[in-house]
Amino acid sequence: MDIEHEPAKSGGRYVARIDGHEAEMTYSRASASLVIVDHTGVPDALRGRGVGHALALHAVEEARRGGWKILPLCPFMRDQALRHSDWKDVIST
């Protein structure tokens, strides 16, 4: 699954486009070392296909590469972080 990064002035989003549908995970940059994931949206047509998880994993991998932490304010991202103890290195509580 291809996930694109669309940066914005104070944050951005990760986007997966599949079969004419768009899923996203948005974030705000709180500092050079912290991003706040505040929303994950997956359309009904893509539910059950692992798209949300792929977006969350992509954010984790980007945080590892970039050397920052993620504060998961989005309920979906928070639940994923609780399920994946191997993400603790980049999850801020």
PDB file of N, CA, C and O in Angstrom, residues 60-92:
ATOM      1  N   VAL A  60       4.623   5.798  12.713  1.00  0.00           N
ATOM      2  CA  VAL A  60       5.651   5.294  13.642  1.00  0.00           C
ATOM      3  C   VAL A  60       7.004   5.195  12.944  1.00  0.00           C
ATOM      4  O   VAL A  60       8.028   5.619  13.486  1.00  0.00           O
ATOM      5  N   GLU A  61       7.019   4.654  11.754  1.00  0.00           N
ATOM      6  CA  GLU A  61       8.281   4.524  11.008  1.00  0.00           C
ATOM      7  C   GLU A  61       8.876   5.892  10.678  1.00  0.00           C
ATOM      8  O   GLU A  61      10.091   6.074  10.751  1.00  0.00           O
ATOM      9  N   GLU A  62       8.031   6.842  10.322  1.00  0.00           N
ATOM     10  CA  GLU A  62       8.508   8.204  10.057  1.00  0.00           C
ATOM     11  C   GLU A  62       9.084   8.823  11.330  1.00  0.00           C
ATOM     12  O   GLU A  62      10.116   9.507  11.277  1.00  0.00           O
ATOM     13  N   ALA A  63       8.450   8.603  12.461  1.00  0.00           N
ATOM     14  CA  ALA A  63       8.952   9.140  13.733  1.00  0.00           C
ATOM     15  C   ALA A  63      10.314   8.532  14.064  1.00  0.00           C
ATOM     16  O   ALA A  63      11.225   9.242  14.515  1.00  0.00           O
ATOM     17  N   ARG A  64      10.462   7.256  13.836  1.00  0.00           N
ATOM     18  CA  ARG A  64      11.763   6.615  14.084  1.00  0.00           C
ATOM     19  C   ARG A  64      12.843   7.201  13.186  1.00  0.00           C
ATOM     20  O   ARG A  64      13.938   7.500  13.642  1.00  0.00           O
ATOM     21  N   ARG A  65      12.530   7.351  11.909  1.00  0.00           N
ATOM     22  CA  ARG A  65      13.516   7.916  10.975  1.00  0.00           C
ATOM     23  C   ARG A  65      13.838   9.364  11.315  1.00  0.00           C
ATOM     24  O   ARG A  65      14.973   9.810  11.183  1.00  0.00           O
ATOM     25  N   GLY A  66      12.820  10.123  11.738  1.00  0.00           N
ATOM     26  CA  GLY A  66      12.996  11.541  12.008  1.00  0.00           C
ATOM     27  C   GLY A  66      13.482  11.859  13.405  1.00  0.00           C
ATOM     28  O   GLY A  66      13.846  12.997  13.694  1.00  0.00           O
ATOM     29  N   GLY A  67      13.457  10.874  14.297  1.00  0.00           N
ATOM     30  CA  GLY A  67      13.931  11.095  15.659  1.00  0.00           C
ATOM     31  C   GLY A  67      12.967  11.884  16.526  1.00  0.00           C
ATOM     32  O   GLY A  67      13.386  12.628  17.401  1.00  0.00           O
ATOM     33  N   TRP A  68      11.654  11.751  16.285  1.00  0.00           N
ATOM     34  CA  TRP A  68      10.691  12.456  17.107  1.00  0.00           C
ATOM     35  C   TRP A  68       9.729  11.475  17.764  1.00  0.00           C
ATOM     36  O   TRP A  68       9.713  10.295  17.459  1.00  0.00           O
ATOM     37  N   LYS A  69       8.914  11.994  18.660  1.00  0.00           N
ATOM     38  CA  LYS A  69       7.900  11.220  19.374  1.00  0.00           C
ATOM     39  C   LYS A  69       6.521  11.584  18.837  1.00  0.00           C
ATOM     40  O   LYS A  69       6.321  12.655  18.269  1.00  0.00           O
ATOM     41  N   ILE A  70       5.573  10.674  19.070  1.00  0.00           N
ATOM     42  CA  ILE A  70       4.183  10.873  18.672  1.00  0.00           C
ATOM     43  C   ILE A  70       3.324  10.926  19.931  1.00  0.00           C
ATOM     44  O   ILE A  70       3.377  10.018  20.764  1.00  0.00           O
ATOM     45  N   LEU A  71       2.526  11.978  20.041  1.00  0.00           N
ATOM     46  CA  LEU A  71       1.508  12.064  21.082  1.00  0.00           C
ATOM     47  C   LEU A  71       0.186  11.681  20.408  1.00  0.00           C
ATOM     48  O   LEU A  71      -0.325  12.412  19.563  1.00  0.00           O
ATOM     49  N   PRO A  72      -0.373  10.505  20.735  1.00  0.00           N
ATOM     50  CA  PRO A  72      -1.557  10.010  20.028  1.00  0.00           C
ATOM     51  C   PRO A  72      -2.868  10.525  20.636  1.00  0.00           C
ATOM     52  O   PRO A  72      -3.491   9.849  21.460  1.00  0.00           O
ATOM     53  N   LEU A  73      -3.315  11.696  20.226  1.00  0.00           N
ATOM     54  CA  LEU A  73      -4.589  12.225  20.691  1.00  0.00           C
ATOM     55  C   LEU A  73      -5.768  11.590  19.953  1.00  0.00           C
ATOM     56  O   LEU A  73      -6.871  11.518  20.490  1.00  0.00           O
ATOM     57  N   CYS A  74      -5.547  11.133  18.755  1.00  0.00           N
ATOM     58  CA  CYS A  74      -6.567  10.438  17.973  1.00  0.00           C
ATOM     59  C   CYS A  74      -6.890   9.111  18.661  1.00  0.00           C
ATOM     60  O   CYS A  74      -5.975   8.344  18.978  1.00  0.00           O
ATOM     61  N   PRO A  75      -8.170   8.828  18.913  1.00  0.00           N
ATOM     62  CA  PRO A  75      -8.524   7.574  19.589  1.00  0.00           C
ATOM     63  C   PRO A  75      -8.012   6.327  18.868  1.00  0.00           C
ATOM     64  O   PRO A  75      -7.560   5.379  19.511  1.00  0.00           O
ATOM     65  N   PHE A  76      -8.063   6.316  17.538  1.00  0.00           N
ATOM     66  CA  PHE A  76      -7.568   5.157  16.802  1.00  0.00           C
ATOM     67  C   PHE A  76      -6.069   4.972  17.009  1.00  0.00           C
ATOM     68  O   PHE A  76      -5.609   3.876  17.302  1.00  0.00           O
ATOM     69  N   MET A  77      -5.305   6.050  16.872  1.00  0.00           N
ATOM     70  CA  MET A  77      -3.858   5.964  17.052  1.00  0.00           C
ATOM     71  C   MET A  77      -3.516   5.577  18.488  1.00  0.00           C
ATOM     72  O   MET A  77      -2.598   4.789  18.714  1.00  0.00           O
ATOM     73  N   ARG A  78      -4.255   6.104  19.450  1.00  0.00           N
ATOM     74  CA  ARG A  78      -4.022   5.758  20.856  1.00  0.00           C
ATOM     75  C   ARG A  78      -4.259   4.257  21.067  1.00  0.00           C
ATOM     76  O   ARG A  78      -3.454   3.577  21.711  1.00  0.00           O
ATOM     77  N   ASP A  79      -5.341   3.716  20.505  1.00  0.00           N
ATOM     78  CA  ASP A  79      -5.619   2.283  20.626  1.00  0.00           C
ATOM     79  C   ASP A  79      -4.537   1.446  19.959  1.00  0.00           C
ATOM     80  O   ASP A  79      -4.125   0.419  20.498  1.00  0.00           O
ATOM     81  N   GLN A  80      -4.086   1.869  18.805  1.00  0.00           N
ATOM     82  CA  GLN A  80      -3.009   1.138  18.126  1.00  0.00           C
ATOM     83  C   GLN A  80      -1.733   1.149  18.957  1.00  0.00           C
ATOM     84  O   GLN A  80      -1.046   0.134  19.065  1.00  0.00           O
ATOM     85  N   ALA A  81      -1.424   2.288  19.546  1.00  0.00           N
ATOM     86  CA  ALA A  81      -0.213   2.398  20.377  1.00  0.00           C
ATOM     87  C   ALA A  81      -0.297   1.465  21.580  1.00  0.00           C
ATOM     88  O   ALA A  81       0.713   0.868  21.975  1.00  0.00           O
ATOM     89  N   LEU A  82      -1.480   1.321  22.152  1.00  0.00           N
ATOM     90  CA  LEU A  82      -1.651   0.415  23.292  1.00  0.00           C
ATOM     91  C   LEU A  82      -1.499  -1.044  22.878  1.00  0.00           C
ATOM     92  O   LEU A  82      -1.033  -1.869  23.659  1.00  0.00           O
ATOM     93  N   ARG A  83      -1.866  -1.365  21.662  1.00  0.00           N
ATOM     94  CA  ARG A  83      -1.775  -2.745  21.154  1.00  0.00           C
ATOM     95  C   ARG A  83      -0.361  -3.134  20.730  1.00  0.00           C
ATOM     96  O   ARG A  83      -0.062  -4.317  20.633  1.00  0.00           O
ATOM     97  N   HIS A  84       0.460  -2.155  20.435  1.00  0.00           N
ATOM     98  CA  HIS A  84       1.789  -2.428  19.880  1.00  0.00           C
ATOM     99  C   HIS A  84       2.867  -1.934  20.842  1.00  0.00           C
ATOM    100  O   HIS A  84       3.365  -0.816  20.715  1.00  0.00           O
ATOM    101  N   SER A  85       3.245  -2.777  21.759  1.00  0.00           N
ATOM    102  CA  SER A  85       4.258  -2.396  22.737  1.00  0.00           C
ATOM    103  C   SER A  85       5.603  -2.099  22.065  1.00  0.00           C
ATOM    104  O   SER A  85       6.422  -1.366  22.619  1.00  0.00           O
ATOM    105  N   ASP A  86       5.804  -2.625  20.874  1.00  0.00           N
ATOM    106  CA  ASP A  86       7.054  -2.367  20.156  1.00  0.00           C
ATOM    107  C   ASP A  86       7.123  -0.948  19.590  1.00  0.00           C
ATOM    108  O   ASP A  86       8.147  -0.550  19.057  1.00  0.00           O
ATOM    109  N   TRP A  87       6.069  -0.168  19.766  1.00  0.00           N
ATOM    110  CA  TRP A  87       6.063   1.226  19.330  1.00  0.00           C
ATOM    111  C   TRP A  87       6.431   2.178  20.469  1.00  0.00           C
ATOM    112  O   TRP A  87       6.493   3.387  20.280  1.00  0.00           O
ATOM    113  N   LYS A  88       6.638   1.655  21.657  1.00  0.00           N
ATOM    114  CA  LYS A  88       6.877   2.500  22.846  1.00  0.00           C
ATOM    115  C   LYS A  88       8.035   3.479  22.669  1.00  0.00           C
ATOM    116  O   LYS A  88       8.060   4.529  23.307  1.00  0.00           O
ATOM    117  N   ASP A  89       8.990   3.132  21.805  1.00  0.00           N
ATOM    118  CA  ASP A  89      10.146   4.000  21.625  1.00  0.00           C
ATOM    119  C   ASP A  89       9.776   5.345  21.007  1.00  0.00           C
ATOM    120  O   ASP A  89      10.519   6.331  21.185  1.00  0.00           O
ATOM    121  N   VAL A  90       8.617   5.437  20.341  1.00  0.00           N
ATOM    122  CA  VAL A  90       8.233   6.706  19.724  1.00  0.00           C
ATOM    123  C   VAL A  90       6.903   7.256  20.218  1.00  0.00           C
ATOM    124  O   VAL A  90       6.497   8.328  19.787  1.00  0.00           O
ATOM    125  N   ILE A  91       6.252   6.560  21.119  1.00  0.00           N
ATOM    126  CA  ILE A  91       4.965   7.026  21.625  1.00  0.00           C
ATOM    127  C   ILE A  91       5.181   7.804  22.915  1.00  0.00           C
ATOM    128  O   ILE A  91       5.820   7.322  23.856  1.00  0.00           O
ATOM    129  N   SER A  92       4.636   9.013  22.946  1.00  0.00           N
ATOM    130  CA  SER A  92       4.724   9.872  24.134  1.00  0.00           C
ATOM    131  C   SER A  92       3.398   9.782  24.882  1.00  0.00           C
ATOM    132  O   SER A  92       2.333   9.809  24.273  1.00  0.00           O
TER     133      SER A  92
END
